[in-house]
Tab-separated table of C-alpha atoms in Angstrom:
chain	number	residue	atom	x	y	z
A	325	MET	CA	78.627	80.511	55.666
A	326	GLU	CA	76.137	77.739	55.526
A	327	ASN	CA	76.117	77.310	59.207
A	328	LEU	CA	75.516	80.863	59.742
A	329	LEU	CA	72.603	81.239	57.563
A	330	ALA	CA	71.112	78.067	59.144
A	331	ALA	CA	71.640	79.532	62.338
A	332	LEU	CA	70.098	82.872	61.371
A	333	ALA	CA	67.021	80.763	60.006
A	334	VAL	CA	66.604	79.003	63.475
A	335	VAL	CA	66.905	82.253	65.659
A	336	LEU	CA	64.332	84.118	63.437
A	337	GLU	CA	61.504	81.488	63.770
A	338	PRO	CA	58.708	83.122	65.362
A	339	TYR	CA	58.842	80.869	68.407
A	340	ASN	CA	62.484	81.390	69.191
A	341	ILE	CA	62.615	85.167	68.518
A	342	GLY	CA	59.619	85.278	70.800
A	343	MET	CA	61.278	83.614	73.634
A	344	LEU	CA	64.551	85.794	72.988
A	345	PHE	CA	62.277	88.958	73.249
A	346	PHE	CA	60.598	87.623	76.410
A	347	GLY	CA	63.994	86.549	77.986
A	348	THR	CA	65.370	89.912	77.247
A	349	LEU	CA	62.393	91.902	78.863
A	350	ILE	CA	62.738	89.669	81.884
A	351	GLY	CA	66.536	90.328	82.069
A	352	ILE	CA	65.911	94.074	81.935
A	353	LEU	CA	63.285	93.981	84.637
A	354	VAL	CA	65.651	91.845	86.873
A	355	GLY	CA	68.591	93.907	86.203
A	356	ALA	CA	66.652	97.171	87.110
A	357	MET	CA	65.602	95.876	90.474
A	358	PRO	CA	68.281	96.789	92.998
A	359	GLY	CA	69.832	93.543	94.762
A	360	LEU	CA	68.607	91.156	91.684
A	361	SER	CA	71.317	90.164	89.178
A	362	SER	CA	71.704	88.172	86.042
A	363	VAL	CA	72.831	85.168	87.821
A	364	MET	CA	69.555	85.246	90.044
A	365	GLY	CA	67.428	85.772	86.795
A	366	LEU	CA	69.156	83.112	84.897
A	367	SER	CA	68.770	80.580	88.094
A	368	ILE	CA	65.200	81.387	88.462
A	369	MET	CA	64.284	81.007	84.877
A	370	MET	CA	66.447	77.909	83.952
A	371	PRO	CA	63.842	75.267	84.956
A	372	LEU	CA	61.261	76.944	82.607
A	373	THR	CA	63.923	76.919	79.821
A	374	LEU	CA	64.212	73.191	80.029
A	375	SER	CA	60.678	72.713	79.105
A	376	LEU	CA	61.046	74.651	75.758
A	377	LYS	CA	61.677	73.030	72.625
A	378	GLY	CA	64.451	73.312	70.251
A	379	SER	CA	66.951	76.359	70.990
A	380	ALA	CA	64.401	78.535	72.477
A	381	GLY	CA	65.595	77.510	75.956
A	382	ILE	CA	69.265	78.638	75.247
A	383	LEU	CA	67.938	81.834	73.329
A	384	MET	CA	65.903	82.972	76.579
A	385	LEU	CA	68.822	82.512	78.617
A	386	LEU	CA	70.989	84.639	76.449
A	387	GLY	CA	68.028	87.275	76.361
A	388	ILE	CA	68.229	87.285	80.320
A	389	PHE	CA	71.799	87.481	80.363
A	390	CYS	CA	72.135	90.665	78.133
A	391	GLY	CA	69.042	92.561	79.389
A	392	ALA	CA	70.089	92.146	83.093
A	393	ILE	CA	73.439	93.644	82.351
A	394	TYR	CA	71.846	96.658	80.661
A	395	GLY	CA	68.833	96.884	82.935
A	396	GLY	CA	71.128	97.791	86.101
A	397	SER	CA	71.908	101.197	84.407
A	398	ILE	CA	68.321	102.480	84.537
A	399	THR	CA	68.207	102.823	88.275
A	400	ALA	CA	71.767	103.683	88.398
A	401	ILE	CA	70.926	106.708	86.321
A	402	LEU	CA	67.584	107.602	87.660
A	403	ILE	CA	67.716	107.082	91.428
A	404	LYS	CA	71.422	106.578	92.067
A	405	THR	CA	70.835	103.063	92.840
A	406	PRO	CA	72.835	100.397	90.421
A	407	GLY	CA	70.703	97.604	89.946
A	408	THR	CA	73.725	95.391	89.566
A	409	ALA	CA	77.291	95.676	90.536
A	410	ASN	CA	78.302	95.927	86.903
A	411	SER	CA	76.252	99.283	86.875
A	412	ALA	CA	77.963	100.923	89.892
A	413	ALA	CA	80.363	102.991	87.704
A	414	THR	CA	77.408	104.441	85.728
A	415	VAL	CA	76.101	106.047	88.636
A	416	LEU	CA	79.224	108.829	88.747
A	417	ASP	CA	78.087	110.435	85.757
A	418	GLY	CA	74.580	109.076	84.849
A	419	TYR	CA	72.860	110.428	88.013
A	420	PRO	CA	74.265	114.060	87.702
A	421	MET	CA	73.177	114.349	84.253
A	422	ALA	CA	69.778	113.069	85.063
A	423	THR	CA	69.549	115.452	88.034
A	424	LYS	CA	71.935	118.346	87.982
A	425	MET	CA	71.858	118.724	84.249
A	426	GLY	CA	68.094	117.763	84.074
A	427	GLN	CA	68.565	115.296	81.253
A	428	PRO	CA	67.420	111.995	82.136
A	429	GLY	CA	66.393	110.960	78.520
A	430	ARG	CA	69.963	111.891	77.383
A	431	ALA	CA	71.502	109.833	80.003
A	432	LEU	CA	69.503	106.709	79.129
A	433	GLY	CA	69.896	107.338	75.457
A	434	ILE	CA	73.775	107.212	75.793
A	435	SER	CA	73.511	104.234	77.981
A	436	THR	CA	71.409	102.305	75.703
A	437	MET	CA	73.400	103.097	72.529
A	438	ALA	CA	76.749	102.155	74.338
A	439	SER	CA	75.396	98.978	75.857
A	440	THR	CA	74.035	97.847	72.466
A	441	PHE	CA	77.344	98.592	70.592
A	442	GLY	CA	79.339	96.933	73.451
A	443	GLY	CA	77.034	93.900	73.118
A	444	LEU	CA	77.149	93.770	69.305
A	445	PHE	CA	80.915	94.287	69.220
A	446	SER	CA	81.563	91.427	71.632
A	447	ALA	CA	79.252	89.183	69.546
A	448	VAL	CA	81.382	89.888	66.414
A	449	MET	CA	84.471	89.257	68.268
A	450	LEU	CA	83.069	85.901	69.456
A	451	LEU	CA	82.329	84.891	65.914
A	452	TRP	CA	85.690	85.913	64.459
A	453	THR	CA	88.230	85.651	67.467
A	454	ALA	CA	86.920	83.005	69.926
A	455	PRO	CA	90.003	80.531	69.452
A	456	LEU	CA	92.496	83.330	69.465
A	457	LEU	CA	91.154	85.070	72.697
A	458	SER	CA	90.623	81.733	74.546
A	459	LYS	CA	94.263	81.087	73.997
A	460	PHE	CA	95.261	84.238	75.523
A	461	ALA	CA	92.879	83.545	78.476
A	462	LEU	CA	94.636	80.237	79.084
A	463	LYS	CA	98.093	82.138	79.656
A	464	PHE	CA	96.720	83.976	82.729
A	465	GLY	CA	98.120	82.027	85.936
A	466	ALA	CA	97.980	83.383	89.569
A	467	ALA	CA	100.612	85.968	88.761
A	468	GLU	CA	98.694	87.377	86.029
A	469	TYR	CA	95.572	87.529	88.042
A	470	PHE	CA	97.399	89.194	91.132
A	471	SER	CA	98.769	91.935	88.506
A	472	LEU	CA	95.124	92.391	86.914
A	473	ALA	CA	93.738	92.974	90.425
A	474	ILE	CA	96.709	95.412	91.228
A	475	PHE	CA	95.663	97.073	87.930
A	476	GLY	CA	92.223	97.479	89.233
A	477	LEU	CA	93.286	98.790	92.349
A	478	SER	CA	95.380	101.534	91.114
A	479	MET	CA	92.159	103.128	89.539
A	480	VAL	CA	91.497	104.537	93.042
A	481	THR	CA	93.045	107.718	92.274
A	482	SER	CA	91.040	108.173	89.323
A	483	ILE	CA	87.713	107.357	90.782
A	484	SER	CA	88.044	109.273	94.027
A	485	GLY	CA	86.696	112.476	92.850
A	486	LYS	CA	88.315	115.681	94.214
A	487	ASN	CA	89.931	114.250	97.404
A	488	VAL	CA	92.183	111.489	96.313
A	489	ILE	CA	93.227	110.928	100.126
A	490	LYS	CA	89.684	110.017	101.252
A	491	GLY	CA	89.376	107.887	98.120
A	492	MET	CA	92.641	105.888	98.969
A	493	ILE	CA	91.311	105.571	102.593
A	494	GLY	CA	88.075	104.082	101.306
A	495	GLY	CA	90.177	101.778	98.960
A	496	ILE	CA	91.988	100.698	101.993
A	497	LEU	CA	88.629	100.022	103.905
A	498	GLY	CA	87.431	98.033	100.936
A	499	LEU	CA	90.629	95.763	100.942
A	500	MET	CA	90.027	95.365	105.054
A	501	MET	CA	86.645	94.273	104.326
A	502	ALA	CA	87.835	91.712	101.856
A	503	THR	CA	89.808	89.944	104.376
A	504	ILE	CA	87.007	89.005	106.457
A	505	GLY	CA	86.006	85.399	106.387
A	506	MET	CA	88.273	82.324	105.885
A	507	ASN	CA	91.391	82.257	103.953
A	508	ALA	CA	90.975	80.913	100.508
A	509	LEU	CA	94.065	78.868	100.785
A	510	THR	CA	94.649	77.692	104.489
A	511	GLY	CA	90.857	77.729	105.558
A	512	SER	CA	91.646	79.611	108.662
A	513	PRO	CA	89.078	82.202	109.820
A	514	ARG	CA	90.008	85.950	110.061
A	515	PHE	CA	88.131	88.895	111.822
A	516	THR	CA	85.077	86.693	112.163
A	517	PHE	CA	84.858	87.465	116.006
A	518	GLY	CA	83.415	83.788	116.369
A	519	SER	CA	80.662	84.298	114.019
A	520	VAL	CA	79.531	81.587	111.648
A	521	TYR	CA	77.908	84.217	109.332
A	522	LEU	CA	80.947	86.121	108.829
A	523	MET	CA	82.935	83.007	108.070
A	524	GLY	CA	81.538	83.417	104.460
A	525	GLY	CA	83.030	87.066	104.289
A	526	ILE	CA	81.258	90.087	103.357
A	527	ALA	CA	78.617	89.425	100.675
A	528	MET	CA	79.053	91.839	97.555
A	529	VAL	CA	75.391	92.406	96.692
A	530	PRO	CA	74.225	93.325	100.174
A	531	THR	CA	77.269	95.734	100.586
A	532	LEU	CA	76.476	97.120	97.224
A	533	ILE	CA	72.936	98.035	98.100
A	534	ALA	CA	73.909	99.380	101.487
A	535	LEU	CA	76.625	101.861	99.926
A	536	TYR	CA	74.505	103.097	97.174
A	537	ALA	CA	70.832	102.477	97.999
A	538	PHE	CA	70.279	102.282	101.700
A	539	SER	CA	72.426	105.232	102.389
A	540	GLN	CA	70.803	107.310	99.529
A	541	GLY	CA	67.348	106.295	101.129
A	542	LEU	CA	68.596	107.787	104.647
A	543	SER	CA	69.844	110.784	102.632
A	544	ASN	CA	66.239	111.471	101.310
A	545	ILE	CA	64.774	111.167	104.752
A	546	GLU	CA	67.406	113.727	106.059
A	547	GLY	CA	66.691	116.031	102.991
A	548	GLY	CA	62.925	115.606	102.889
A	549	ASP	CA	61.023	115.687	99.594
A	550	SER	CA	62.308	119.295	98.827
A	551	GLY	CA	66.000	118.307	99.168
A	552	HIS	CA	65.473	115.375	96.414
A	553	GLN	CA	67.073	116.010	93.114
A	554	LYS	CA	64.528	115.107	90.496
A	555	ALA	CA	65.500	112.948	87.475
A	556	GLY	CA	62.013	113.109	86.093
A	557	ALA	CA	62.382	116.131	83.785
A	558	LYS	CA	60.397	116.297	80.692
A	559	LEU	CA	62.145	114.300	77.959
A	560	LYS	CA	62.849	116.476	74.847
A	561	ARG	CA	64.419	113.430	72.973
A	562	VAL	CA	65.678	110.015	73.742
A	563	LEU	CA	68.080	109.261	70.887
A	564	PRO	CA	71.556	110.538	71.296
A	565	THR	CA	72.434	113.406	69.308
A	566	TRP	CA	75.142	113.524	66.571
A	567	ALA	CA	77.047	115.667	68.986
A	568	ASP	CA	76.952	112.881	71.731
A	569	ILE	CA	77.752	110.137	69.183
A	570	ARG	CA	80.775	111.926	68.009
A	571	THR	CA	81.961	112.733	71.382
A	572	THR	CA	81.418	109.153	72.732
A	573	ALA	CA	82.422	106.968	69.868
A	574	PRO	CA	86.156	106.713	70.567
A	575	THR	CA	85.188	105.882	74.281
A	576	ILE	CA	82.760	103.379	73.357
A	577	LEU	CA	85.089	101.542	70.994
A	578	LEU	CA	87.877	101.514	73.523
A	579	SER	CA	85.687	100.122	76.338
A	580	SER	CA	84.148	97.495	74.042
A	581	VAL	CA	87.542	96.001	73.517
A	582	ILE	CA	88.225	96.269	77.232
A	583	GLY	CA	85.177	94.632	78.098
A	584	THR	CA	85.489	91.892	75.491
A	585	VAL	CA	89.038	91.146	76.517
A	586	ILE	CA	88.340	91.281	80.262
A	587	GLY	CA	85.297	88.916	79.683
A	588	ALA	CA	87.509	86.400	77.827
A	589	ILE	CA	89.454	86.094	80.941
A	590	PRO	CA	87.820	83.416	83.389
A	591	GLY	CA	86.977	84.851	86.951
A	592	THR	CA	86.679	88.408	85.996
A	593	GLY	CA	83.314	90.158	85.182
A	594	GLY	CA	81.316	93.109	84.113
A	595	ASP	CA	82.027	94.955	87.446
A	596	ILE	CA	85.907	94.819	86.882
A	597	ALA	CA	85.494	95.794	83.038
A	598	SER	CA	83.060	98.830	83.929
A	599	TRP	CA	85.686	100.473	86.432
A	600	VAL	CA	88.631	99.668	84.034
A	601	GLY	CA	86.454	101.335	81.030
A	602	TYR	CA	85.617	104.259	83.105
A	603	ASN	CA	89.146	104.797	84.353
A	604	GLU	CA	90.587	104.517	80.817
A	605	ALA	CA	88.215	106.837	79.336
A	606	LYS	CA	88.844	109.470	82.146
A	607	ARG	CA	92.457	109.061	81.753
A	608	TRP	CA	92.415	109.746	77.791
A	609	SER	CA	89.784	112.410	77.859
A	610	LYS	CA	90.567	115.951	77.030
A	611	HIS	CA	88.504	117.279	79.807
A	612	PRO	CA	88.841	114.788	82.670
A	613	GLU	CA	87.532	117.370	85.026
A	614	LYS	CA	83.980	116.968	83.674
A	615	PHE	CA	83.843	113.350	84.752
A	616	GLY	CA	81.588	112.969	87.781
A	617	GLU	CA	79.636	116.032	86.773
A	618	GLY	CA	77.636	114.279	84.011
A	619	ALA	CA	80.245	113.641	81.261
A	620	PRO	CA	78.810	111.559	78.335
A	621	GLU	CA	81.874	109.595	78.074
A	622	GLY	CA	81.418	108.633	81.746
A	623	ILE	CA	78.165	107.022	80.840
A	624	ALA	CA	79.196	105.313	77.821
A	625	ALA	CA	82.526	104.059	79.030
A	626	PRO	CA	81.156	101.583	81.731
A	627	GLU	CA	78.117	100.708	79.892
A	628	ALA	CA	80.042	99.528	76.719
A	629	ALA	CA	82.666	97.843	78.877
A	630	ASN	CA	80.225	95.806	81.020
A	631	ASN	CA	77.951	94.848	78.036
A	632	ALA	CA	80.716	93.838	76.145
A	633	ILE	CA	81.369	91.092	78.745
A	634	SER	CA	78.576	89.039	77.299
A	635	GLY	CA	80.381	88.000	74.408
A	636	GLY	CA	83.828	87.923	75.996
A	637	ALA	CA	82.589	85.614	78.829
A	638	LEU	CA	81.350	83.102	76.158
A	639	ILE	CA	84.493	82.730	74.543
A	640	PRO	CA	86.064	80.573	77.143
A	641	LEU	CA	82.871	78.925	77.759
A	642	LEU	CA	82.280	77.694	74.151
A	643	THR	CA	85.733	76.926	73.380
A	644	LEU	CA	87.209	75.555	76.793
A	645	GLY	CA	84.013	74.618	78.690
A	646	ILE	CA	85.310	77.287	81.383
A	647	PRO	CA	82.692	79.905	82.385
A	648	GLY	CA	83.922	83.533	82.236
A	649	ASP	CA	81.839	84.640	85.135
A	650	ALA	CA	78.892	83.606	87.134
A	651	GLY	CA	76.273	84.171	84.615
A	652	THR	CA	78.041	82.055	82.223
A	653	ALA	CA	78.408	79.408	84.869
A	654	VAL	CA	74.723	79.212	85.128
A	655	MET	CA	74.416	79.064	81.328
A	656	LEU	CA	77.057	76.217	81.334
A	657	SER	CA	74.654	74.161	83.581
A	658	ALA	CA	71.750	74.871	81.340
A	659	MET	CA	73.434	73.990	78.249
A	660	MET	CA	74.486	70.704	79.643
A	661	MET	CA	71.176	69.548	80.747
A	662	GLN	CA	69.893	70.555	77.080
A	663	GLY	CA	72.716	68.184	75.661
A	664	VAL	CA	75.256	70.937	74.569
A	665	VAL	CA	78.588	70.195	76.034
A	666	PRO	CA	80.830	73.300	75.764
A	667	GLY	CA	84.571	72.507	75.086
A	668	PRO	CA	87.184	72.221	72.208
A	669	MET	CA	84.969	69.477	70.264
A	670	LEU	CA	81.911	71.806	70.318
A	671	PHE	CA	82.866	73.644	67.318
A	672	THR	CA	83.193	70.363	65.288
A	673	GLU	CA	80.800	68.008	66.709
A	674	GLN	CA	77.976	70.758	67.244
A	675	THR	CA	78.676	73.517	64.872
A	676	GLY	CA	75.201	74.384	64.152
A	677	THR	CA	74.437	74.902	68.081
A	678	VAL	CA	77.556	77.195	68.417
A	679	TYR	CA	76.444	79.517	65.521
A	680	THR	CA	72.913	79.515	66.944
A	681	ILE	CA	74.210	80.749	70.137
A	682	ILE	CA	76.465	83.480	68.461
A	683	VAL	CA	73.663	84.803	66.478
A	684	GLY	CA	71.227	84.635	69.238
A	685	LEU	CA	73.639	86.801	71.353
A	686	PHE	CA	73.707	89.330	68.341
A	687	PHE	CA	69.902	89.469	68.235
A	688	ALA	CA	69.534	89.625	72.026
A	689	ASN	CA	71.474	92.914	72.014
A	690	ILE	CA	69.093	94.224	69.146
A	691	CYS	CA	66.118	93.254	71.194
A	692	MET	CA	67.871	94.966	74.171
A	693	CYS	CA	68.193	98.151	72.089
A	694	LEU	CA	64.687	98.087	70.779
A	695	MET	CA	63.264	97.707	74.072
A	696	GLY	CA	65.415	99.845	75.801
A	697	TYR	CA	64.706	102.964	73.457
A	698	GLY	CA	61.074	102.013	73.248
A	699	ALA	CA	60.683	102.264	77.190
A	700	ILE	CA	62.942	105.088	78.024
A	701	ARG	CA	59.954	107.688	78.565
A	702	GLY	CA	58.463	105.156	80.889
A	703	PHE	CA	61.701	104.478	82.809
A	704	ALA	CA	62.262	108.294	83.094
A	705	LYS	CA	59.153	108.497	84.996
A	706	ILE	CA	60.871	106.793	87.860
A	707	GLY	CA	63.272	109.539	88.733
A	708	GLY	CA	60.086	111.878	89.092
A	709	VAL	CA	58.522	110.014	91.844
A	710	SER	CA	58.231	112.009	95.045
A	711	ASN	CA	60.354	111.155	98.047
A	712	THR	CA	57.408	110.475	99.993
A	713	TYR	CA	56.628	107.554	97.743
A	714	LEU	CA	60.273	106.661	96.393
A	715	THR	CA	62.006	106.334	99.471
A	716	PRO	CA	59.810	103.599	101.144
A	717	ILE	CA	60.156	101.707	97.642
A	718	VAL	CA	63.830	102.160	97.753
A	719	PHE	CA	63.988	100.544	101.222
A	720	VAL	CA	61.487	97.765	100.267
A	721	PHE	CA	63.690	96.896	97.266
A	722	CYS	CA	66.897	97.001	99.316
A	723	VAL	CA	65.373	94.621	102.019
A	724	VAL	CA	63.685	92.257	99.495
A	725	GLY	CA	66.745	92.324	97.064
A	726	THR	CA	69.289	91.414	100.085
A	727	TYR	CA	67.054	88.710	101.310
A	728	ALA	CA	66.466	87.194	98.032
A	729	LEU	CA	70.029	86.487	97.532
A	730	ASN	CA	70.609	83.679	100.168
A	731	ASN	CA	67.310	83.875	102.078
A	732	ASN	CA	69.116	84.895	105.035
A	733	ILE	CA	67.784	87.573	107.518
A	734	LEU	CA	71.486	88.369	108.849
A	735	ASP	CA	72.091	89.720	105.136
A	736	ILE	CA	69.540	92.504	105.854
A	737	PHE	CA	70.950	93.361	109.359
A	738	MET	CA	74.489	93.636	107.579
A	739	MET	CA	73.115	95.740	104.588
A	740	MET	CA	71.522	98.140	107.218
A	741	ILE	CA	74.588	98.334	109.400
A	742	PHE	CA	76.943	98.983	106.277
A	743	GLY	CA	74.044	101.498	105.011
A	744	ALA	CA	74.434	103.594	108.148
A	745	ILE	CA	78.038	103.674	108.122
A	746	ALA	CA	78.178	104.668	104.264
A	747	TYR	CA	75.680	107.468	105.286
A	748	VAL	CA	78.185	108.763	107.756
A	749	LEU	CA	81.083	108.293	105.296
A	750	ILE	CA	79.331	110.367	102.575
A	751	LYS	CA	78.558	113.115	104.937
A	752	CYS	CA	82.163	113.093	105.813
A	753	GLY	CA	83.002	113.436	102.074
A	754	PHE	CA	84.142	109.972	101.395
A	755	PRO	CA	83.393	108.509	97.836
A	756	MET	CA	81.859	105.073	97.692
A	757	PRO	CA	83.412	103.826	94.392
A	758	PRO	CA	86.895	103.081	95.899
A	759	ILE	CA	85.271	100.994	98.695
A	760	ILE	CA	83.352	98.753	96.089
A	761	LEU	CA	86.644	98.522	93.959
A	762	GLY	CA	88.568	97.344	97.180
A	763	LEU	CA	85.994	94.929	98.106
A	764	ILE	CA	85.793	93.445	94.527
A	765	LEU	CA	89.419	92.962	93.983
A	766	GLY	CA	90.667	92.330	97.425
A	767	ASN	CA	89.962	88.635	97.301
A	768	LEU	CA	91.302	88.099	93.884
A	769	ALA	CA	94.306	89.805	94.763
A	770	GLU	CA	95.060	88.064	98.170
A	771	LYS	CA	94.329	84.450	96.864
A	772	ASN	CA	96.472	84.725	93.631
A	773	LEU	CA	99.405	86.561	95.555
A	774	GLN	CA	99.235	83.524	97.948
A	775	ARG	CA	99.201	80.999	95.106
A	776	ALA	CA	101.844	82.817	92.943
A	777	LEU	CA	104.142	82.741	96.078
A	778	ILE	CA	103.579	79.086	96.746
A	779	ILE	CA	104.249	78.035	93.109
A	780	SER	CA	107.442	80.249	93.056
A	781	ASP	CA	108.853	79.061	96.517
A	782	GLY	CA	108.270	82.678	98.021
A	783	SER	CA	110.046	84.494	95.186
A	784	ILE	CA	108.509	87.870	94.177
A	785	SER	CA	110.330	87.590	90.936
A	786	VAL	CA	107.657	85.763	89.396
A	787	PHE	CA	105.551	88.869	89.141
A	788	PHE	CA	108.259	90.514	86.836
A	789	THR	CA	109.416	87.619	84.962
A	790	ARG	CA	106.224	86.695	83.132
A	791	PRO	CA	105.377	89.175	80.476
A	792	ILE	CA	101.717	89.749	80.813
A	793	SER	CA	102.090	90.321	84.646
A	794	LEU	CA	105.041	92.745	84.102
A	795	ILE	CA	103.042	94.546	81.485
A	796	LEU	CA	100.109	94.937	83.826
A	797	ILE	CA	102.333	96.014	86.944
A	798	VAL	CA	104.153	98.967	84.516
A	799	ILE	CA	100.650	99.850	83.541
A	800	SER	CA	99.371	100.015	87.184
A	801	VAL	CA	102.074	102.035	88.263
A	802	VAL	CA	101.608	104.595	85.405
A	803	SER	CA	97.624	104.631	86.285
A	804	LEU	CA	98.382	105.104	89.944
A	805	LEU	CA	100.869	108.207	89.095
A	806	TRP	CA	98.552	109.368	86.319
A	807	PRO	CA	96.899	112.333	88.406
A	808	VAL	CA	100.441	113.690	88.655
A	809	ILE	CA	101.848	112.841	85.362
A	810	GLY	CA	98.950	113.700	83.293
A	811	PRO	CA	98.655	117.292	84.214
A	812	TYR	CA	102.454	117.618	83.799
A	813	LEU	CA	102.496	116.240	80.356
A	814	LYS	CA	99.671	118.500	79.180
A	815	LYS	CA	101.256	121.467	80.899
A	816	GLN	CA	104.653	120.556	78.982
A	817	LYS	CA	102.572	120.127	75.702
A	818	GLY	CA	101.063	123.474	76.222
A	819	THR	CA	104.488	125.017	76.826
A	820	GLU	CA	105.612	123.653	73.661
A	821	LYS	CA	102.814	125.121	71.638
């Protein structure tokens, strides 16, 4: 308790709390800009944090880390352009609520509430269960990672909308895109057609921008200003109603648990957590048919899950020195530059620093909440901008965000090509989420399949003899068949009544 109170005093010092607020603001702005990410924000600001005294530098990085995850939901809801991959699932119900239902303030309010709870929940879990969850994460080998990827891919049927067949085709396209580049284990090039650029594979950020932002810009051009659905309706209120809180509370809690656990597994991230959270929310909903039409749970689930990643990803970082995702990898570098060496000895040798980080994470989410609700009315005006001005802005963000990733003009050409293809696919009724899911999980599935088979001398029994792997495979089969099983069980239940 003494260490906790001492850390609280450090965080609440005017200078430190000021840097935390500043970092959170930068994070929200970075997250809201399509193409940018928390990793980019952390990398850009890291040199500045090294010049700050005391714990201010680490606290600023925590603010950027949390703010960027939340910021991606703003443009996802208002202009159907997720600022980061973590917020891609938020588009499915956030944008319809803001446009078709004319309730952008409600959508942003639910997103802010879910994001705050997810972040605070993960901070509490980081404080209470860090050693326990880190031991669980250590049990994940190649077989478990492959089964986790299969579990993620099994969600294709749930996120495909009304046309499951086209959704599955989209998932296969995503998996095919993931095979482009060099084999992770053998180093042999595949489907590169002699191009050095394709040796590195299909980059996630340019593809995400192409499928959601660039294709949307092309649709805006086709429809003209009259065809644009406005998300800038007058805000009657920004705080969630009691009905929304009551409806989304179970979903937020479940998604927060999912996000924290997935975050504690090194190599995963908020994008996987958000899709898992969304899928589980839809699976257990009494009205799954409302998902994709502006369901409050469809906004709350991915936002709670991806923000819960912040605390979960810090668990293996602080206890084992293993970064949970790309963002915490940058934070690992920053901590080591400031004399903080994460690992098993950190809790005994630098106890004060550990508690400062945990308390700082807690207050970073509070700062995010205050800024989110305080600026919702300003954010909502983005959706009311005429297509005459909005479409060029979207294209500028697409180009700048894509180029800023690697400073490579070929990324821009690839983004435009995939954007045009996505536009045609959307016109043909193909959903975009399965493609993204296939691309995200394709590499994870392939490389861990190869590793597991090498370790087991080619025997597939390794996936069924390891308990965690077997459980994930069973859940995957149930998830894949749920669109058939679910309605049948509900029908049987109704018959019994």
